[in-house]
Coordinates of N, CA and C in Angstrom, one line a residue:
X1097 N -14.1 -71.7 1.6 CA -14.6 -70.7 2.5 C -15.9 -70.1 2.0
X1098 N -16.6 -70.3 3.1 CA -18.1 -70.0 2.3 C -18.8 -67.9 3.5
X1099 N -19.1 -67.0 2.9 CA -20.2 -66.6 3.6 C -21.6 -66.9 3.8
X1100 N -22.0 -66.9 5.3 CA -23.5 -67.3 5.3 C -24.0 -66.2 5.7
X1101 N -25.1 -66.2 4.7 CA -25.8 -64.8 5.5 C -27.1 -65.5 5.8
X1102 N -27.8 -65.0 6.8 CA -29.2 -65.3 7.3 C -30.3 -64.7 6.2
X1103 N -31.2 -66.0 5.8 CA -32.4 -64.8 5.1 C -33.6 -64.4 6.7
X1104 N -33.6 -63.2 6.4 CA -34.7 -62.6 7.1 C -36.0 -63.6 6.4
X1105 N -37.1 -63.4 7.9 CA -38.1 -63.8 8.1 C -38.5 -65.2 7.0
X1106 N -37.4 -66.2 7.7 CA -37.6 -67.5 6.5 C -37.4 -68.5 7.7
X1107 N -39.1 -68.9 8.2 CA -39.7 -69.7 9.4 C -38.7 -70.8 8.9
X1108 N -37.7 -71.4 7.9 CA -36.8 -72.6 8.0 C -35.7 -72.6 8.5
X1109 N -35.4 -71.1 8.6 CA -34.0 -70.9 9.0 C -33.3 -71.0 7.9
X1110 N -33.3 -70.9 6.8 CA -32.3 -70.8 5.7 C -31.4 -69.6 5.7
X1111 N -30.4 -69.7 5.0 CA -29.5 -68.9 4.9 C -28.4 -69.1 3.1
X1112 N -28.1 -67.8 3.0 CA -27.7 -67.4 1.8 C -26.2 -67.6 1.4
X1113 N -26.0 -68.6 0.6 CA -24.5 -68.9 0.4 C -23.3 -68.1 -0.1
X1114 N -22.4 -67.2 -0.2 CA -21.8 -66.7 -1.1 C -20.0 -67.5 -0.9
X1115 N -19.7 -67.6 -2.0 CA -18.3 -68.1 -2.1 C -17.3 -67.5 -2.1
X1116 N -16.2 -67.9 -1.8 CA -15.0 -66.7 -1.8 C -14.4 -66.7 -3.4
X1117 N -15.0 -67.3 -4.3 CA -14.3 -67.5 -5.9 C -15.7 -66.0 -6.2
X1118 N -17.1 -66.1 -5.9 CA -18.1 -64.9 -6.2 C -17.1 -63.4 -5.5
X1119 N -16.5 -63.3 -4.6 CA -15.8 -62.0 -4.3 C -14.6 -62.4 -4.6
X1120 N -13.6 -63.3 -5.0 CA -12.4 -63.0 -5.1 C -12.2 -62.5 -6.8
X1121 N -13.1 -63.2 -7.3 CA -12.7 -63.0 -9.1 C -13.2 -61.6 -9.5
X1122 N -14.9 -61.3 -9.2 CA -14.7 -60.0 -9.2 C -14.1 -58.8 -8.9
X1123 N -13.8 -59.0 -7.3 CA -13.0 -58.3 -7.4 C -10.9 -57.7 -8.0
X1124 N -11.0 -58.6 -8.6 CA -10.3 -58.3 -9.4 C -10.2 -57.8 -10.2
X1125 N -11.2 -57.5 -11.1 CA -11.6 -57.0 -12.1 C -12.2 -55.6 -11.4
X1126 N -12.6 -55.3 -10.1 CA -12.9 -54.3 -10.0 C -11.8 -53.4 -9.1
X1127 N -11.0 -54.0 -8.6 CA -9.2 -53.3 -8.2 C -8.7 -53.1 -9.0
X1128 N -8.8 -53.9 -10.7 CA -8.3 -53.5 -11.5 C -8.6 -52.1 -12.3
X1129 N -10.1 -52.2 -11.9 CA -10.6 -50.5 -12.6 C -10.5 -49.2 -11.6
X1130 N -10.1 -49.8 -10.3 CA -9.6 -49.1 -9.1 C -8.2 -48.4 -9.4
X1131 N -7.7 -49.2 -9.6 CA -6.1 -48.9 -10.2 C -5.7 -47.9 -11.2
X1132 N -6.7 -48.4 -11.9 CA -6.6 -47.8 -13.7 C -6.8 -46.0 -13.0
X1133 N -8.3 -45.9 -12.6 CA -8.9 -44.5 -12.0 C -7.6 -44.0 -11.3
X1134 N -7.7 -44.7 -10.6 CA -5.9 -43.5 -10.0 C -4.7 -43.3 -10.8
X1135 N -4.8 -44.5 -11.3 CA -3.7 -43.6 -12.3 C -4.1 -43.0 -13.3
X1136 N -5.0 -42.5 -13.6 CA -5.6 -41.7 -14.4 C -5.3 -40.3 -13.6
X1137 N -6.1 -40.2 -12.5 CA -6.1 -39.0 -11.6 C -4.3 -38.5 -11.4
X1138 N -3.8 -39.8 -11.5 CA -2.1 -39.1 -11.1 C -1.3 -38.6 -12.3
X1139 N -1.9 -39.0 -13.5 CA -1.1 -38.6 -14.7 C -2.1 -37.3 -14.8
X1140 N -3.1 -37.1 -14.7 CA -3.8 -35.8 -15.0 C -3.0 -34.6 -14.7
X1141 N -3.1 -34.8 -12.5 CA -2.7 -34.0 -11.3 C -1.0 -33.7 -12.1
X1142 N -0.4 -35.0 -12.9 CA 0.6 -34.3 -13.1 C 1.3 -33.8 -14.5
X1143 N -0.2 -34.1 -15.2 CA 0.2 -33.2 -16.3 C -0.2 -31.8 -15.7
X1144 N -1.4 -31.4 -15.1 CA -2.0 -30.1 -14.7 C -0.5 -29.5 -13.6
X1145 N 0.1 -30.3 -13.3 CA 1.5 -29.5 -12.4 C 2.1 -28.9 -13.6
X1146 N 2.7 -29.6 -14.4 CA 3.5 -29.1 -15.4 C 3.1 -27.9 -15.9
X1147 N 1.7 -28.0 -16.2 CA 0.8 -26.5 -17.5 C 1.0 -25.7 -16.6
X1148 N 1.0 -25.7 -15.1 CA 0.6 -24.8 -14.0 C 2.2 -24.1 -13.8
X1149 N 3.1 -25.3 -14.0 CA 4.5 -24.7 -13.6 C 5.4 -24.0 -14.7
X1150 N 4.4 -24.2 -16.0 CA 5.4 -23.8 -17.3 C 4.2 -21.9 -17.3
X1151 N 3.0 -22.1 -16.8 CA 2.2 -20.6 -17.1 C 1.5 -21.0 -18.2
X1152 N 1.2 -22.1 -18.6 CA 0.4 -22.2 -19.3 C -1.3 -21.9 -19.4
X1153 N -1.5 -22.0 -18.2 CA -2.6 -21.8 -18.0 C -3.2 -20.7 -16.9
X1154 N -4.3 -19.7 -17.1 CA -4.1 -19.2 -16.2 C -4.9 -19.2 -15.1
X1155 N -4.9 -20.8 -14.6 CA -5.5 -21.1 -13.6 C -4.2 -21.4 -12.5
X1156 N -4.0 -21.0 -11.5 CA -3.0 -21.9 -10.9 C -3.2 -22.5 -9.7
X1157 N -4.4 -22.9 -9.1 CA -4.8 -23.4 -8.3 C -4.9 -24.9 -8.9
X1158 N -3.7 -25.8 -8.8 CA -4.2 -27.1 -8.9 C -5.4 -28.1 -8.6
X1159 N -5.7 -27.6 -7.2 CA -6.5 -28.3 -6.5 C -8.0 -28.2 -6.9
X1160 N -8.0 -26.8 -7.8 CA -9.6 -26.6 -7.9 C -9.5 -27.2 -9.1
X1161 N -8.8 -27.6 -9.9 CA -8.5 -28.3 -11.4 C -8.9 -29.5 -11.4
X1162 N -8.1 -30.1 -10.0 CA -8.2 -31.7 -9.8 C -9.8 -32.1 -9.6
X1163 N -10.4 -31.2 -8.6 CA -11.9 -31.9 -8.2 C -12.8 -31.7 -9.1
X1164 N -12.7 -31.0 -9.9 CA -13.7 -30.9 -11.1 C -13.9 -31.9 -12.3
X1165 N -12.3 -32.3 -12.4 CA -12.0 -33.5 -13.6 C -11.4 -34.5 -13.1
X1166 N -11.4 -35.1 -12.0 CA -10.7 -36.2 -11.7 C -12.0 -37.2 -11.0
X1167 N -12.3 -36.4 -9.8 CA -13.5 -36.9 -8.9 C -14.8 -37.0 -8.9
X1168 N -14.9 -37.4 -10.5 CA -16.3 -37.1 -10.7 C -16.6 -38.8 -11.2
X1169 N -17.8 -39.2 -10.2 CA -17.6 -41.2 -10.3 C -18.2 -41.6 -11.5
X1170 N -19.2 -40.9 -12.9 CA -19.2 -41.5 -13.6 C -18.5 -41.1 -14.8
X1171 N -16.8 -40.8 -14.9 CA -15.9 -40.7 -15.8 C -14.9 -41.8 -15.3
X1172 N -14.4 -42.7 -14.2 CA -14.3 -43.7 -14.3 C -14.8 -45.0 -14.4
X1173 N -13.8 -46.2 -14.0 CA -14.3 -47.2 -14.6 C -15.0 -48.2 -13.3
X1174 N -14.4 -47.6 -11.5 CA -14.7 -48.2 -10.4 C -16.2 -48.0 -9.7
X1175 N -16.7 -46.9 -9.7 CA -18.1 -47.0 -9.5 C -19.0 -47.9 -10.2
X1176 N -18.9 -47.4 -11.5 CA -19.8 -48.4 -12.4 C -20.0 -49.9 -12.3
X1177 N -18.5 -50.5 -11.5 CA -18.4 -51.5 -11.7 C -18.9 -52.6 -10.1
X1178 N -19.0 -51.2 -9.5 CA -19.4 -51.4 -7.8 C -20.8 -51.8 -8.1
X1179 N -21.1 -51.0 -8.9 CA -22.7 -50.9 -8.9 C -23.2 -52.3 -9.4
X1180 N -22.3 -52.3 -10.4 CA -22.9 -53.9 -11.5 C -22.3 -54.8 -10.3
X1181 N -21.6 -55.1 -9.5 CA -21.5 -56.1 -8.8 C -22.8 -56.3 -7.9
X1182 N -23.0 -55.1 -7.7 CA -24.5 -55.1 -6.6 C -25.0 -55.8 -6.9
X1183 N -25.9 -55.1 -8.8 CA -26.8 -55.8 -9.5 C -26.4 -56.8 -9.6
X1184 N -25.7 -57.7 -10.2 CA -25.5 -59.2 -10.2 C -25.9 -59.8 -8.9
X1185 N -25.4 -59.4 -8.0 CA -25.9 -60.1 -6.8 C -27.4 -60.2 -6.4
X1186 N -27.4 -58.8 -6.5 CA -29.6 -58.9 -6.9 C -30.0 -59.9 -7.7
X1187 N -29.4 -59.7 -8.4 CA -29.9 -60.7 -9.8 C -29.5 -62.2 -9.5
X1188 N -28.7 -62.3 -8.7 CA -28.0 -63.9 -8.0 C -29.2 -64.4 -7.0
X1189 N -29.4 -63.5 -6.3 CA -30.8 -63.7 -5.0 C -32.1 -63.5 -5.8
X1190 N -32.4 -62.9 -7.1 CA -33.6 -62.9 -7.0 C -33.6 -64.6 -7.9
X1191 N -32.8 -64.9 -8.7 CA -32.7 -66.3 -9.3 C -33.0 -67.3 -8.4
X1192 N -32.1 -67.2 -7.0 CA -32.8 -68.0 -6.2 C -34.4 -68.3 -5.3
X1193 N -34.6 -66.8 -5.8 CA -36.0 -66.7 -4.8 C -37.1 -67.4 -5.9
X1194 N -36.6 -66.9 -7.0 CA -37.7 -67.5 -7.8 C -37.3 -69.2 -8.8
X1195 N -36.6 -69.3 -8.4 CA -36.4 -70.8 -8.7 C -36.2 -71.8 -7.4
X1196 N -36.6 -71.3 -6.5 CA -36.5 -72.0 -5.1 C -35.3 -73.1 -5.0
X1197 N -34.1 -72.8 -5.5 CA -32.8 -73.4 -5.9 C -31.8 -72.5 -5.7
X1198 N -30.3 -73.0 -5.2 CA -29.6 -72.4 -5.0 C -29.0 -72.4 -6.8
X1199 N -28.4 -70.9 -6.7 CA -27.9 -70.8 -7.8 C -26.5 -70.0 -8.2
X1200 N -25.5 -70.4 -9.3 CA -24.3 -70.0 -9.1 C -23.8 -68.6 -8.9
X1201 N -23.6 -67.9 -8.0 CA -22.9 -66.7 -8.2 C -22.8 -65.4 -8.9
X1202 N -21.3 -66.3 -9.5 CA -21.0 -65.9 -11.3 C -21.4 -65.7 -12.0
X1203 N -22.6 -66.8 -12.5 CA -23.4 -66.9 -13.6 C -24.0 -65.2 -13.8
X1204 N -24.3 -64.4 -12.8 CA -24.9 -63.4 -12.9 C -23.7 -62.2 -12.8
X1205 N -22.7 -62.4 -11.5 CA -21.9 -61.3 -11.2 C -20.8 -61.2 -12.9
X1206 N -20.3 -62.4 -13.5 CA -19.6 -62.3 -13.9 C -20.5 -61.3 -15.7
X1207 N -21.5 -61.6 -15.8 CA -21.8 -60.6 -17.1 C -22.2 -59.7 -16.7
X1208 N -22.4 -59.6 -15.9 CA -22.2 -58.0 -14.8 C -21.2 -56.6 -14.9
X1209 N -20.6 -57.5 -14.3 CA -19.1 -56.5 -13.8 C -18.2 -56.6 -15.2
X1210 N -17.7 -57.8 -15.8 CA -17.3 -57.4 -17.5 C -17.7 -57.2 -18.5
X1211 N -19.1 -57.4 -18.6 CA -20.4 -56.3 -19.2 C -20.5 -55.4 -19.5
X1212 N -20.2 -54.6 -18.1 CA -19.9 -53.4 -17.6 C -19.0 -52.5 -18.4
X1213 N -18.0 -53.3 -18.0 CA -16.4 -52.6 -18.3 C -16.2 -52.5 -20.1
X1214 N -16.8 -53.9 -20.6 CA -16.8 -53.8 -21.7 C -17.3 -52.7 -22.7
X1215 N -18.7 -52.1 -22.0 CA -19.8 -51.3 -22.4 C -18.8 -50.0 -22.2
X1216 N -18.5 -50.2 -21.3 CA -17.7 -48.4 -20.7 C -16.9 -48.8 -21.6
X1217 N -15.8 -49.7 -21.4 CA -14.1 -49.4 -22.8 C -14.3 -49.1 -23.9
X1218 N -15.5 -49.5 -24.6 CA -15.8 -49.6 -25.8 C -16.8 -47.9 -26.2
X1219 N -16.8 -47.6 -25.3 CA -18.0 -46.3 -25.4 C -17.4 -45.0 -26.0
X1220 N -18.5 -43.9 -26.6 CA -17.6 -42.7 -26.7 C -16.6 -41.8 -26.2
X1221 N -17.4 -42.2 -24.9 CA -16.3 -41.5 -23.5 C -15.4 -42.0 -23.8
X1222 N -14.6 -42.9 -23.2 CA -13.9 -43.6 -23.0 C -13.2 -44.2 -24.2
X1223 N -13.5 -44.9 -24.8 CA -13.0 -45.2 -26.0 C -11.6 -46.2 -26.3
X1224 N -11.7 -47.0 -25.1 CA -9.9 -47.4 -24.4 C -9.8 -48.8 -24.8
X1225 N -10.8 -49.2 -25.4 CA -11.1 -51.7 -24.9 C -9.8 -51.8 -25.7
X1226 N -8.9 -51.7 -26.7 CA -8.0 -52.0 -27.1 C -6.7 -52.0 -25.7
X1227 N -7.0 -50.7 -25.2 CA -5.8 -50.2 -24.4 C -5.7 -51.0 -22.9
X1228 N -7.4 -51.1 -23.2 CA -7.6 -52.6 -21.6 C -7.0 -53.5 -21.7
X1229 N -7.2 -54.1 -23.1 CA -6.2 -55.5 -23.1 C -5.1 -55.0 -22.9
X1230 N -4.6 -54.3 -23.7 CA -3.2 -54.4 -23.8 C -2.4 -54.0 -22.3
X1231 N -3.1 -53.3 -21.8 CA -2.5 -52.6 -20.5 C -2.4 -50.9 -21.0
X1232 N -3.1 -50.3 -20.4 CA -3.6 -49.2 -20.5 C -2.0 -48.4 -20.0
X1233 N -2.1 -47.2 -21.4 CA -0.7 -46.4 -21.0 C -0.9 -45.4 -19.6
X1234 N -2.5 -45.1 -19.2 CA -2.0 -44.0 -18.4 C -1.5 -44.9 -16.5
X1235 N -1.9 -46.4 -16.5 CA -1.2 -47.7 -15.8 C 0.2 -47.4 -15.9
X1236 N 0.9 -47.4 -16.9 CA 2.3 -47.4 -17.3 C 3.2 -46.7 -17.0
X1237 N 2.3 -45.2 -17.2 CA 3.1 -43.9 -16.8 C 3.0 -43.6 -15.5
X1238 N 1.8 -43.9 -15.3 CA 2.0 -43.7 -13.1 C 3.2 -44.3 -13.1
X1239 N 3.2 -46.3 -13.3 CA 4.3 -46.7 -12.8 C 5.6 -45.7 -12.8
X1240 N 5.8 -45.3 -13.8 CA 7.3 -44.4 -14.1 C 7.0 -43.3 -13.2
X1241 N 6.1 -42.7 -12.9 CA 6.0 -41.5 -12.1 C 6.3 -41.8 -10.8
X1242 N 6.0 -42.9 -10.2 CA 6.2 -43.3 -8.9 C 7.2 -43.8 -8.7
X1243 N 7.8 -44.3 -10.1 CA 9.0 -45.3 -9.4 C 10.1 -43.7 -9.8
X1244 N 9.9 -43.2 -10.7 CA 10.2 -41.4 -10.1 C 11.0 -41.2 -9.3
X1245 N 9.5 -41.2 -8.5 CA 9.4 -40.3 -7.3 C 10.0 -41.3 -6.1
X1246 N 10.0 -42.3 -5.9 CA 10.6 -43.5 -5.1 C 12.1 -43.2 -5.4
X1247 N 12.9 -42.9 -6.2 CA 14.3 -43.2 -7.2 C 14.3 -41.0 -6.2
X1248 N 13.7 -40.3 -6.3 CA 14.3 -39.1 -5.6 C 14.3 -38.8 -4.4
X1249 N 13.1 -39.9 -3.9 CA 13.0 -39.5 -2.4 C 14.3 -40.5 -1.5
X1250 N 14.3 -41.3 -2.2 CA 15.6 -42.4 -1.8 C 16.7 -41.4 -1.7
X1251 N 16.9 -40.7 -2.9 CA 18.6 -39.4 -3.3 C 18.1 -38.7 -2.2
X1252 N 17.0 -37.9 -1.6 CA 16.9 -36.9 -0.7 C 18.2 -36.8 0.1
X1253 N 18.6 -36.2 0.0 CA 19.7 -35.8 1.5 C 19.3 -34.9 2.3
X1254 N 19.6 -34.8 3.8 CA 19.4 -33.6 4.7 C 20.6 -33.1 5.2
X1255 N 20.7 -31.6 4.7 CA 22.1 -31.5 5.0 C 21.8 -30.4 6.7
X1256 N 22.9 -30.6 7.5 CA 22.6 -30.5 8.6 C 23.8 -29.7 8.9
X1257 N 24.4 -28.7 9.5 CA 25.7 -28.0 10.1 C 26.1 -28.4 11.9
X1258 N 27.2 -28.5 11.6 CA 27.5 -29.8 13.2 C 28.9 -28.3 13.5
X1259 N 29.3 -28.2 14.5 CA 30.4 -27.2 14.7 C 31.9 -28.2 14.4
X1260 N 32.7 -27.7 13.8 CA 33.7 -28.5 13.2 C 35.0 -28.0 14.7
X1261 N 36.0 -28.5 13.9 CA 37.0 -28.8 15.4 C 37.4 -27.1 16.3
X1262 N 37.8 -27.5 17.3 CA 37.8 -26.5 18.1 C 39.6 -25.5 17.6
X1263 N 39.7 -24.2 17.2 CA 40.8 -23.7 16.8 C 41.5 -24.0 17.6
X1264 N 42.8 -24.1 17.1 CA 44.2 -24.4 17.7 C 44.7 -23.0 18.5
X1265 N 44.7 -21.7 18.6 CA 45.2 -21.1 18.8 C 44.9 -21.0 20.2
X1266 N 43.5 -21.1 20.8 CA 43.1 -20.9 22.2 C 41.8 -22.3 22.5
X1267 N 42.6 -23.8 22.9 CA 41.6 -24.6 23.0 C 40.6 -24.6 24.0
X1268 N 41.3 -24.1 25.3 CA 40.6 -23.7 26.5 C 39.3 -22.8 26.4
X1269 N 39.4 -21.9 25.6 CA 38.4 -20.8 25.5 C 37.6 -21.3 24.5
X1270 N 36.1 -20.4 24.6 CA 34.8 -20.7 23.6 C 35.5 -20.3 22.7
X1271 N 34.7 -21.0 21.6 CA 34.8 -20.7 20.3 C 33.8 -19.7 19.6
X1272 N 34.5 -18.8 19.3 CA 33.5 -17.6 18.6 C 32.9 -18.0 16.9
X1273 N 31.8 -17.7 16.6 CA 30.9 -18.2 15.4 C 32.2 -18.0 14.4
X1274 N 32.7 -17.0 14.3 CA 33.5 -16.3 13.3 C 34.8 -18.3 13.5
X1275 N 35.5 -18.3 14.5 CA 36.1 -18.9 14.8 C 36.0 -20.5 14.3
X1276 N 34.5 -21.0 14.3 CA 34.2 -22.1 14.2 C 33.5 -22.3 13.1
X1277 N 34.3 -23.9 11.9 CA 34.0 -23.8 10.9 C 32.7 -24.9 11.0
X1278 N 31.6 -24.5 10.2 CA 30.6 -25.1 9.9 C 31.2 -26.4 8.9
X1279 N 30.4 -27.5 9.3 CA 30.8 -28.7 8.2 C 29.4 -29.5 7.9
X1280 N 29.1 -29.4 6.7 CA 28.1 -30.5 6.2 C 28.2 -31.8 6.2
X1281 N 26.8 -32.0 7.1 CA 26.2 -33.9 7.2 C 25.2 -34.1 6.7
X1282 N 25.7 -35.3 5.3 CA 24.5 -35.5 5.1 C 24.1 -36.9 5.4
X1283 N 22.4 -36.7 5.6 CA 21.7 -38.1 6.0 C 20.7 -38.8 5.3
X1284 N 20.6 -39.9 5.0 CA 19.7 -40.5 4.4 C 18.2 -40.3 4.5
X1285 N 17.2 -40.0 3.9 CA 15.9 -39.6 4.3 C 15.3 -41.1 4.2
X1286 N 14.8 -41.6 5.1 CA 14.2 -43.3 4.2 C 12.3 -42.8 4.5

């Protein structure tokens, strides 16, 4: 599967190759640093629940906690990595322009975009390239957060009051509140 894109103002009609291995490989590597960034943001949001719900802090506005240290694009790993795919591609087309030859992709996106990631894991900030290979713990702990929260929203029950049987003493007549016994239903929330 190929994209063709048109080159502007090229009296041959040419047009610009890209492959589906140039967007499928990168982006893997860049879902991957997609992924990572959220769960970064969801172990934070839920560490900052806990400080908020034990008094630790005397901020208790979650929300103004979150956008200050979560949403900020150069403390993760996905912008940076948007960006270097760009470049690479710049760098993919200008190889061709100036070699008047079509040229591979990869060759450019791929020291690009794991260049990238490398330079950031390894950095002060950051400081994680061990924890990349291995699989990064704050990856790990989402999972358990979610599968969590999946494991309590499944237990949810809704308990519901339905009017229970009509008294024996006078069937014909209404049943007074006092009269009629409330009975719990519970239902599955899915």
């Amino acid at each position: 599967m190929l994209l063709t894109i048109p080159r502007i103002n090229d009296y041959r009609g040419g047009a610009a190759l890209l492959g589906l291995g140039d967007i499928v490989l990168p982006g893997l590597l860049i879902s991957f640093a997609a992924r990572l960034d959220a769960a970064k943001a969801l172990v934070q949001t839920c560490n900052l629940a806990v400080i908020n719900a034990r008094g630790n802090n005397p901020t208790t506005d979650a929300t103004a906690l979150d956008t200050t240290t979560i949403h900020s694009w150069y403390k993760g790993y996905f912008y940076p990595l948007v960006l270097a795919y760009f470049v690479g591609l710049l760098g993919a087309n200008l190889g061709v322009y100036f070699m008047n030859q079509g040229q591979p992709a990869l060759l450019y996106l791929v020291p690009a975009c794991l260049g990238t990631m490398l330079i950031l894991g390894s950095s002060w900030y950051h400081n994680e390239l061990a924890d990349l290979w291995k699989g990064p713990p704050a990856i790990q702990t989402a999972d358990r957060v979610l599968q969590a929260m999946r494991f309590n929203n499944s237990r949810r029950t809704l308990t519901t009051a339905t009017p229970g049987p009509p008294s024996p003493a006078s069937p014909a007549s209404p049943a007074t509140p006092a009269e009629t016994e409330m009975i719990p239903i519970q239902q599955e929330i899915s």
